Amino acid sequence: GDSVTQTEGQVTVSESKSLIINCTYSTTSIAYPNLFWYVRYPGEGLQLLLKVITAGQKGSSRGFEATYNKETTSFHLQKASVQESDSAVYYCALGDPGTGGYKVVFGSGTRLLVSP
Amino acid sequence: EAAVTQSPRNKVAVTGGKVTLSCNQTNNHNNMYWYRQDTGHGLRLIHYSYGAGSTEKGDIPDGYKASRPSQENFSLILELATPSQTSVYFCASGPLGVSAETLYFGSGTRLTVL
C-alpha cells in the first residue's frame, strides 16, 4: 500500500530560527505520486500549504519550501526563519492520480510550536 | 472562496446510537471525502464520492456508511456508534482531475461516543 511517515510528533523552535520537518513516503503502486504539505491552524480545517507534482522540483509558499526527492522518497518541509504565527500542525501527504479516482494519503502530522 | 461546512462542530453520542455527520460544499466539486483524525495517526480515509449518488469505501470503512444525495452534500452515518469511533472527523472536497489535486477541508467535527 501507500504510506507517509512523519517521524516527529512535535517540534519546538525559537522564533527566527530555521525549521525542518521530515517526511518520507512509500508507495507500491504509484510511479510518480503527487506530494503535498497541508497545515492546520487552531480551530480551522486543513489547508494546502504547497504541492509538487514533478520529481526533482521544489514547491514554495509563505516562506516554506519542500523538494520532491524520488531517490530518497522524501519531501521535507523547510523554512529559514520561523514566526510565532507558523505554530500549527503540518501534514505531509501523497496523492494517487491512478485508476479509480483520486485518493490522498496523509502522514500523522507534526505539531510546530514556535517560542518567542 | 472555496467553502466546506461541517455540522455539528461537536457531538456527544451514546453507544449503540445512530449518528449522522453532515458536510456541505459550495465549490461545485465532484469529489468529496470523509477522514478521521486520531492522535498518532494521519488522517485516515473512511469513504469518498465522485459525485451525486456515488459512494466508495476508503481505507477504514467498517462501521460507517456514506450518502451523497447531491453535488453539495455528503453525509457520514454511524448506525451503531461505538466508543472506538470517538475521533475528529474531517470532510473535504476536491475538483475532478487526475493531477495536482487540492483538497478543501471543513473545520472538523469532534465526536465523543460514551
PDB file of C-alpha atoms in Angstrom:
ATOM      1  CA  GLY A   1       0.000   0.000   0.000  1.00  0.00           C
ATOM      2  CA  ASP A   2       0.841   3.672   0.185  1.00  0.00           C
ATOM      3  CA  SER A   3       2.032   5.433   3.307  1.00  0.00           C
ATOM      4  CA  VAL A   4       3.528   8.668   4.536  1.00  0.00           C
ATOM      5  CA  THR A   5       5.808   8.848   7.566  1.00  0.00           C
ATOM      6  CA  GLN A   6       6.451  11.896   9.719  1.00  0.00           C
ATOM      7  CA  THR A   7       8.821  10.901  12.489  1.00  0.00           C
ATOM      8  CA  GLU A   8       8.378  13.932  14.739  1.00  0.00           C
ATOM      9  CA  GLY A   9       5.110  14.328  16.557  1.00  0.00           C
ATOM     10  CA  GLN A  10       6.086  17.767  17.837  1.00  0.00           C
ATOM     11  CA  VAL A  11       8.852  20.221  17.087  1.00  0.00           C
ATOM     12  CA  THR A  12       9.696  23.311  19.135  1.00  0.00           C
ATOM     13  CA  VAL A  13      11.702  26.088  17.517  1.00  0.00           C
ATOM     14  CA  SER A  14      12.608  29.563  18.692  1.00  0.00           C
ATOM     15  CA  GLU A  15      11.342  32.469  16.643  1.00  0.00           C
ATOM     16  CA  SER A  16      13.651  33.466  13.774  1.00  0.00           C
ATOM     17  CA  LYS A  17      15.391  30.074  13.806  1.00  0.00           C
ATOM     18  CA  SER A  18      15.342  27.602  10.957  1.00  0.00           C
ATOM     19  CA  LEU A  19      12.978  24.655  10.682  1.00  0.00           C
ATOM     20  CA  ILE A  20      12.936  21.270   9.035  1.00  0.00           C
ATOM     21  CA  ILE A  21      10.075  18.787   9.323  1.00  0.00           C
ATOM     22  CA  ASN A  22      10.827  15.366   7.927  1.00  0.00           C
ATOM     23  CA  CYS A  23       8.566  13.433   5.591  1.00  0.00           C
ATOM     24  CA  THR A  24       9.181  10.206   3.728  1.00  0.00           C
ATOM     25  CA  TYR A  25       6.751   8.283   1.609  1.00  0.00           C
ATOM     26  CA  SER A  26       6.313   4.760   0.378  1.00  0.00           C
ATOM     27  CA  THR A  27       4.240   3.533  -2.495  1.00  0.00           C
ATOM     28  CA  THR A  28       3.961   0.182  -4.200  1.00  0.00           C
ATOM     29  CA  SER A  29       1.648   1.223  -6.991  1.00  0.00           C
ATOM     30  CA  ILE A  30       2.278   4.835  -7.936  1.00  0.00           C
ATOM     31  CA  ALA A  31       5.273   5.646 -10.116  1.00  0.00           C
ATOM     32  CA  TYR A  32       5.050   9.391  -9.606  1.00  0.00           C
ATOM     33  CA  PRO A  33       2.759  10.401  -6.759  1.00  0.00           C
ATOM     34  CA  ASN A  34       1.809  13.999  -6.197  1.00  0.00           C
ATOM     35  CA  LEU A  35       3.199  15.348  -2.931  1.00  0.00           C
ATOM     36  CA  PHE A  36       1.639  17.921  -0.642  1.00  0.00           C
ATOM     37  CA  TRP A  37       2.069  19.764   2.617  1.00  0.00           C
ATOM     38  CA  TYR A  38      -1.113  20.784   4.390  1.00  0.00           C
ATOM     39  CA  VAL A  39      -1.331  22.941   7.513  1.00  0.00           C
ATOM     40  CA  ARG A  40      -3.981  23.122  10.221  1.00  0.00           C
ATOM     41  CA  TYR A  41      -4.153  26.229  12.359  1.00  0.00           C
ATOM     42  CA  PRO A  42      -6.029  26.039  15.678  1.00  0.00           C
ATOM     43  CA  GLY A  43      -9.781  25.861  15.197  1.00  0.00           C
ATOM     44  CA  GLU A  44      -9.555  25.570  11.432  1.00  0.00           C
ATOM     45  CA  GLY A  45      -9.627  22.843   8.825  1.00  0.00           C
ATOM     46  CA  LEU A  46      -6.589  21.732   6.888  1.00  0.00           C
ATOM     47  CA  GLN A  47      -5.468  23.967   4.075  1.00  0.00           C
ATOM     48  CA  LEU A  48      -2.973  23.371   1.340  1.00  0.00           C
ATOM     49  CA  LEU A  49       0.431  24.894   2.002  1.00  0.00           C
ATOM     50  CA  LEU A  50       2.290  23.702  -1.087  1.00  0.00           C
ATOM     51  CA  LYS A  51       2.300  20.937  -3.651  1.00  0.00           C
ATOM     52  CA  VAL A  52       4.742  19.408  -6.121  1.00  0.00           C
ATOM     53  CA  ILE A  53       3.741  17.008  -8.846  1.00  0.00           C
ATOM     54  CA  THR A  54       7.076  16.523 -10.610  1.00  0.00           C
ATOM     55  CA  ALA A  55      10.040  14.694  -9.123  1.00  0.00           C
ATOM     56  CA  GLY A  56      13.066  16.903  -8.632  1.00  0.00           C
ATOM     57  CA  GLN A  57      11.086  20.113  -8.381  1.00  0.00           C
ATOM     58  CA  LYS A  58      10.648  22.410  -5.413  1.00  0.00           C
ATOM     59  CA  GLY A  59       7.454  23.903  -4.123  1.00  0.00           C
ATOM     60  CA  SER A  60       7.283  27.032  -2.018  1.00  0.00           C
ATOM     61  CA  SER A  61       4.705  29.098  -0.192  1.00  0.00           C
ATOM     62  CA  ARG A  62       4.712  31.609   2.688  1.00  0.00           C
ATOM     63  CA  GLY A  63       8.477  31.127   3.109  1.00  0.00           C
ATOM     64  CA  PHE A  64       8.218  27.335   3.329  1.00  0.00           C
ATOM     65  CA  GLU A  65       9.923  25.074   0.805  1.00  0.00           C
ATOM     66  CA  ALA A  66       9.901  21.367   0.010  1.00  0.00           C
ATOM     67  CA  THR A  67      11.723  19.414  -2.689  1.00  0.00           C
ATOM     68  CA  TYR A  68      10.348  16.220  -4.219  1.00  0.00           C
ATOM     69  CA  ASN A  69      13.211  13.734  -3.964  1.00  0.00           C
ATOM     70  CA  LYS A  70      12.331  10.471  -5.700  1.00  0.00           C
ATOM     71  CA  GLU A  71      15.675   8.835  -4.931  1.00  0.00           C
ATOM     72  CA  THR A  72      15.287   9.171  -1.173  1.00  0.00           C
ATOM     73  CA  THR A  73      11.444   9.187  -1.328  1.00  0.00           C
ATOM     74  CA  SER A  74      11.436  12.295   0.810  1.00  0.00           C
ATOM     75  CA  PHE A  75       9.605  15.606   0.854  1.00  0.00           C
ATOM     76  CA  HIS A  76      10.971  17.513   3.847  1.00  0.00           C
ATOM     77  CA  LEU A  77       9.490  20.885   4.762  1.00  0.00           C
ATOM     78  CA  GLN A  78      11.911  23.720   5.492  1.00  0.00           C
ATOM     79  CA  LYS A  79      11.793  27.347   6.484  1.00  0.00           C
ATOM     80  CA  ALA A  80      14.769  29.617   7.063  1.00  0.00           C
ATOM     81  CA  SER A  81      13.216  31.771   9.775  1.00  0.00           C
ATOM     82  CA  VAL A  82      10.016  30.817  11.576  1.00  0.00           C
ATOM     83  CA  GLN A  83       7.497  33.171  13.142  1.00  0.00           C
ATOM     84  CA  GLU A  84       5.176  32.647  16.043  1.00  0.00           C
ATOM     85  CA  SER A  85       2.253  32.662  13.596  1.00  0.00           C
ATOM     86  CA  ASP A  86       3.666  29.498  11.994  1.00  0.00           C
ATOM     87  CA  SER A  87       2.645  27.485  15.044  1.00  0.00           C
ATOM     88  CA  ALA A  88       0.291  24.836  13.664  1.00  0.00           C
ATOM     89  CA  VAL A  89       0.086  21.168  12.733  1.00  0.00           C
ATOM     90  CA  TYR A  90       1.731  20.243   9.435  1.00  0.00           C
ATOM     91  CA  TYR A  91       0.717  17.204   7.419  1.00  0.00           C
ATOM     92  CA  CYS A  92       2.640  15.631   4.605  1.00  0.00           C
ATOM     93  CA  ALA A  93       0.533  13.810   2.026  1.00  0.00           C
ATOM     94  CA  LEU A  94       0.747  11.954  -1.225  1.00  0.00           C
ATOM     95  CA  GLY A  95      -1.839  11.892  -3.949  1.00  0.00           C
ATOM     96  CA  ASP A  96      -2.571   8.920  -6.126  1.00  0.00           C
ATOM     97  CA  PRO A  97      -3.683  10.075  -9.553  1.00  0.00           C
ATOM     98  CA  GLY A  98      -4.153   6.495 -10.660  1.00  0.00           C
ATOM     99  CA  THR A  99      -7.120   4.423 -11.581  1.00  0.00           C
ATOM    100  CA  GLY A 100     -10.366   4.555  -9.702  1.00  0.00           C
ATOM    101  CA  GLY A 101     -10.210   8.229  -8.955  1.00  0.00           C
ATOM    102  CA  TYR A 102      -8.070  10.374  -6.762  1.00  0.00           C
ATOM    103  CA  LYS A 103      -7.028   9.392  -3.235  1.00  0.00           C
ATOM    104  CA  VAL A 104      -4.864  11.313  -0.821  1.00  0.00           C
ATOM    105  CA  VAL A 105      -2.888   9.590   1.957  1.00  0.00           C
ATOM    106  CA  PHE A 106      -1.747  11.672   4.915  1.00  0.00           C
ATOM    107  CA  GLY A 107       1.048  11.390   7.435  1.00  0.00           C
ATOM    108  CA  SER A 108       0.356  11.592  11.170  1.00  0.00           C
ATOM    109  CA  GLY A 109       1.166  15.278  11.391  1.00  0.00           C
ATOM    110  CA  THR A 110       3.869  17.298  13.137  1.00  0.00           C
ATOM    111  CA  ARG A 111       2.890  19.978  15.611  1.00  0.00           C
ATOM    112  CA  LEU A 112       5.150  23.020  15.349  1.00  0.00           C
ATOM    113  CA  LEU A 113       5.486  25.247  18.391  1.00  0.00           C
ATOM    114  CA  VAL A 114       7.351  28.491  17.835  1.00  0.00           C
ATOM    115  CA  SER A 115       8.533  30.098  21.047  1.00  0.00           C
ATOM    116  CA  PRO A 116       9.016  33.865  21.256  1.00  0.00           C
TER     117      PRO A 116
ATOM    118  CA  GLU B   1     -13.501  31.330  -1.846  1.00  0.00           C
ATOM    119  CA  ALA B   2     -13.931  27.573  -1.609  1.00  0.00           C
ATOM    120  CA  ALA B   3     -16.117  26.586   1.317  1.00  0.00           C
ATOM    121  CA  VAL B   4     -16.760  23.314   3.108  1.00  0.00           C
ATOM    122  CA  THR B   5     -19.078  23.392   6.097  1.00  0.00           C
ATOM    123  CA  GLN B   6     -19.466  20.582   8.588  1.00  0.00           C
ATOM    124  CA  SER B   7     -22.185  20.125  11.164  1.00  0.00           C
ATOM    125  CA  PRO B   8     -22.319  19.692  14.032  1.00  0.00           C
ATOM    126  CA  ARG B   9     -18.988  21.033  15.307  1.00  0.00           C
ATOM    127  CA  ASN B  10     -19.235  18.854  18.407  1.00  0.00           C
ATOM    128  CA  LYS B  11     -21.354  15.803  19.127  1.00  0.00           C
ATOM    129  CA  VAL B  12     -21.741  13.527  22.115  1.00  0.00           C
ATOM    130  CA  ALA B  13     -23.456  10.223  21.409  1.00  0.00           C
ATOM    131  CA  VAL B  14     -24.242   7.072  23.362  1.00  0.00           C
ATOM    132  CA  THR B  15     -23.011   3.619  22.467  1.00  0.00           C
ATOM    133  CA  GLY B  16     -25.443   1.953  20.087  1.00  0.00           C
ATOM    134  CA  GLY B  17     -26.997   5.189  18.966  1.00  0.00           C
ATOM    135  CA  LYS B  18     -27.167   6.488  15.415  1.00  0.00           C
ATOM    136  CA  VAL B  19     -25.015   9.459  14.440  1.00  0.00           C
ATOM    137  CA  THR B  20     -25.104  11.463  11.244  1.00  0.00           C
ATOM    138  CA  LEU B  21     -22.346  13.902  10.363  1.00  0.00           C
ATOM    139  CA  SER B  22     -23.146  16.359   7.593  1.00  0.00           C
ATOM    140  CA  CYS B  23     -20.974  18.135   5.092  1.00  0.00           C
ATOM    141  CA  ASN B  24     -21.900  20.814   2.575  1.00  0.00           C
ATOM    142  CA  GLN B  25     -19.630  22.298  -0.074  1.00  0.00           C
ATOM    143  CA  THR B  26     -20.194  25.313  -2.296  1.00  0.00           C
ATOM    144  CA  ASN B  27     -17.185  24.614  -4.533  1.00  0.00           C
ATOM    145  CA  ASN B  28     -19.113  22.627  -7.127  1.00  0.00           C
ATOM    146  CA  HIS B  29     -16.503  19.903  -6.730  1.00  0.00           C
ATOM    147  CA  ASN B  30     -17.211  16.405  -7.907  1.00  0.00           C
ATOM    148  CA  ASN B  31     -15.148  14.613  -5.284  1.00  0.00           C
ATOM    149  CA  MET B  32     -15.869  14.572  -1.570  1.00  0.00           C
ATOM    150  CA  TYR B  33     -14.134  12.719   1.235  1.00  0.00           C
ATOM    151  CA  TRP B  34     -14.567  11.777   4.877  1.00  0.00           C
ATOM    152  CA  TYR B  35     -11.471  11.330   7.044  1.00  0.00           C
ATOM    153  CA  ARG B  36     -10.942  10.714  10.727  1.00  0.00           C
ATOM    154  CA  GLN B  37      -8.012  12.019  12.709  1.00  0.00           C
ATOM    155  CA  ASP B  38      -6.710  10.279  15.810  1.00  0.00           C
ATOM    156  CA  THR B  39      -3.638  11.056  17.872  1.00  0.00           C
ATOM    157  CA  GLY B  40      -0.633   9.306  16.383  1.00  0.00           C
ATOM    158  CA  HIS B  41      -2.378   8.593  13.105  1.00  0.00           C
ATOM    159  CA  GLY B  42      -2.642  10.573   9.963  1.00  0.00           C
ATOM    160  CA  LEU B  43      -5.991  11.426   8.509  1.00  0.00           C
ATOM    161  CA  ARG B  44      -7.477   8.107   7.526  1.00  0.00           C
ATOM    162  CA  LEU B  45      -9.910   7.868   4.648  1.00  0.00           C
ATOM    163  CA  ILE B  46     -13.295   6.396   5.540  1.00  0.00           C
ATOM    164  CA  HIS B  47     -15.458   6.972   2.458  1.00  0.00           C
ATOM    165  CA  TYR B  48     -15.333   9.116  -0.615  1.00  0.00           C
ATOM    166  CA  SER B  49     -17.550  10.027  -3.541  1.00  0.00           C
ATOM    167  CA  TYR B  50     -17.123  11.030  -7.166  1.00  0.00           C
ATOM    168  CA  GLY B  51     -20.484  12.703  -7.495  1.00  0.00           C
ATOM    169  CA  ALA B  52     -24.131  12.598  -6.550  1.00  0.00           C
ATOM    170  CA  GLY B  53     -25.318   9.077  -5.965  1.00  0.00           C
ATOM    171  CA  SER B  54     -21.853   7.542  -5.693  1.00  0.00           C
ATOM    172  CA  THR B  55     -20.007   6.370  -2.600  1.00  0.00           C
ATOM    173  CA  GLU B  56     -16.763   4.421  -2.400  1.00  0.00           C
ATOM    174  CA  LYS B  57     -15.071   2.679   0.507  1.00  0.00           C
ATOM    175  CA  GLY B  58     -11.869   4.203   1.731  1.00  0.00           C
ATOM    176  CA  ASP B  59      -9.233   2.553   3.880  1.00  0.00           C
ATOM    177  CA  ILE B  60     -11.273   2.164   7.095  1.00  0.00           C
ATOM    178  CA  PRO B  61     -14.971   1.904   6.107  1.00  0.00           C
ATOM    179  CA  ASP B  62     -16.109  -0.649   8.705  1.00  0.00           C
ATOM    180  CA  GLY B  63     -18.830   0.720  10.961  1.00  0.00           C
ATOM    181  CA  TYR B  64     -19.566   3.666   8.673  1.00  0.00           C
ATOM    182  CA  LYS B  65     -21.935   4.373   5.817  1.00  0.00           C
ATOM    183  CA  ALA B  66     -21.927   7.357   3.496  1.00  0.00           C
ATOM    184  CA  SER B  67     -24.562   9.124   1.466  1.00  0.00           C
ATOM    185  CA  ARG B  68     -24.175  11.623  -1.388  1.00  0.00           C
ATOM    186  CA  PRO B  69     -27.665  12.799  -2.311  1.00  0.00           C
ATOM    187  CA  SER B  70     -26.460  15.839  -4.233  1.00  0.00           C
ATOM    188  CA  GLN B  71     -23.326  17.509  -5.552  1.00  0.00           C
ATOM    189  CA  GLU B  72     -23.228  19.723  -2.456  1.00  0.00           C
ATOM    190  CA  ASN B  73     -23.920  17.285   0.373  1.00  0.00           C
ATOM    191  CA  PHE B  74     -22.064  14.276   1.698  1.00  0.00           C
ATOM    192  CA  SER B  75     -23.035  12.598   4.970  1.00  0.00           C
ATOM    193  CA  LEU B  76     -21.273  10.091   7.178  1.00  0.00           C
ATOM    194  CA  ILE B  77     -23.532   7.745   9.114  1.00  0.00           C
ATOM    195  CA  LEU B  78     -22.713   5.664  12.145  1.00  0.00           C
ATOM    196  CA  GLU B  79     -25.651   3.283  12.513  1.00  0.00           C
ATOM    197  CA  LEU B  80     -24.460   1.824  15.824  1.00  0.00           C
ATOM    198  CA  ALA B  81     -21.895   4.127  17.361  1.00  0.00           C
ATOM    199  CA  THR B  82     -19.104   2.633  19.471  1.00  0.00           C
ATOM    200  CA  PRO B  83     -16.530   4.306  21.767  1.00  0.00           C
ATOM    201  CA  SER B  84     -13.785   3.378  19.256  1.00  0.00           C
ATOM    202  CA  GLN B  85     -15.390   5.838  16.856  1.00  0.00           C
ATOM    203  CA  THR B  86     -14.606   8.740  19.170  1.00  0.00           C
ATOM    204  CA  SER B  87     -12.490  10.965  16.968  1.00  0.00           C
ATOM    205  CA  VAL B  88     -12.289  14.166  14.984  1.00  0.00           C
ATOM    206  CA  TYR B  89     -13.876  13.841  11.562  1.00  0.00           C
ATOM    207  CA  PHE B  90     -12.956  15.965   8.571  1.00  0.00           C
ATOM    208  CA  CYS B  91     -14.858  16.380   5.353  1.00  0.00           C
ATOM    209  CA  ALA B  92     -13.127  17.580   2.208  1.00  0.00           C
ATOM    210  CA  SER B  93     -13.990  18.342  -1.383  1.00  0.00           C
ATOM    211  CA  GLY B  94     -11.809  18.274  -4.452  1.00  0.00           C
ATOM    212  CA  PRO B  95     -12.153  19.029  -8.149  1.00  0.00           C
ATOM    213  CA  LEU B  96     -12.369  16.339 -10.782  1.00  0.00           C
ATOM    214  CA  GLY B  97      -8.969  15.631 -12.220  1.00  0.00           C
ATOM    215  CA  VAL B  98      -6.012  13.325 -12.065  1.00  0.00           C
ATOM    216  CA  SER B  99      -3.157  15.646 -11.259  1.00  0.00           C
ATOM    217  CA  ALA B 100      -2.225  18.348  -8.797  1.00  0.00           C
ATOM    218  CA  GLU B 101      -5.494  17.982  -6.958  1.00  0.00           C
ATOM    219  CA  THR B 102      -6.065  20.202  -3.966  1.00  0.00           C
ATOM    220  CA  LEU B 103      -8.468  19.234  -1.227  1.00  0.00           C
ATOM    221  CA  TYR B 104     -10.559  21.799   0.625  1.00  0.00           C
ATOM    222  CA  PHE B 105     -11.373  20.862   4.193  1.00  0.00           C
ATOM    223  CA  GLY B 106     -14.063  21.694   6.688  1.00  0.00           C
ATOM    224  CA  SER B 107     -13.188  22.664  10.252  1.00  0.00           C
ATOM    225  CA  GLY B 108     -13.927  19.230  11.631  1.00  0.00           C
ATOM    226  CA  THR B 109     -16.490  17.543  13.857  1.00  0.00           C
ATOM    227  CA  ARG B 110     -15.414  16.291  17.258  1.00  0.00           C
ATOM    228  CA  LEU B 111     -17.403  13.170  18.094  1.00  0.00           C
ATOM    229  CA  THR B 112     -17.423  11.570  21.522  1.00  0.00           C
ATOM    230  CA  VAL B 113     -19.167   8.239  21.956  1.00  0.00           C
ATOM    231  CA  LEU B 114     -19.833   7.357  25.597  1.00  0.00           C
TER     232      LEU B 114
END
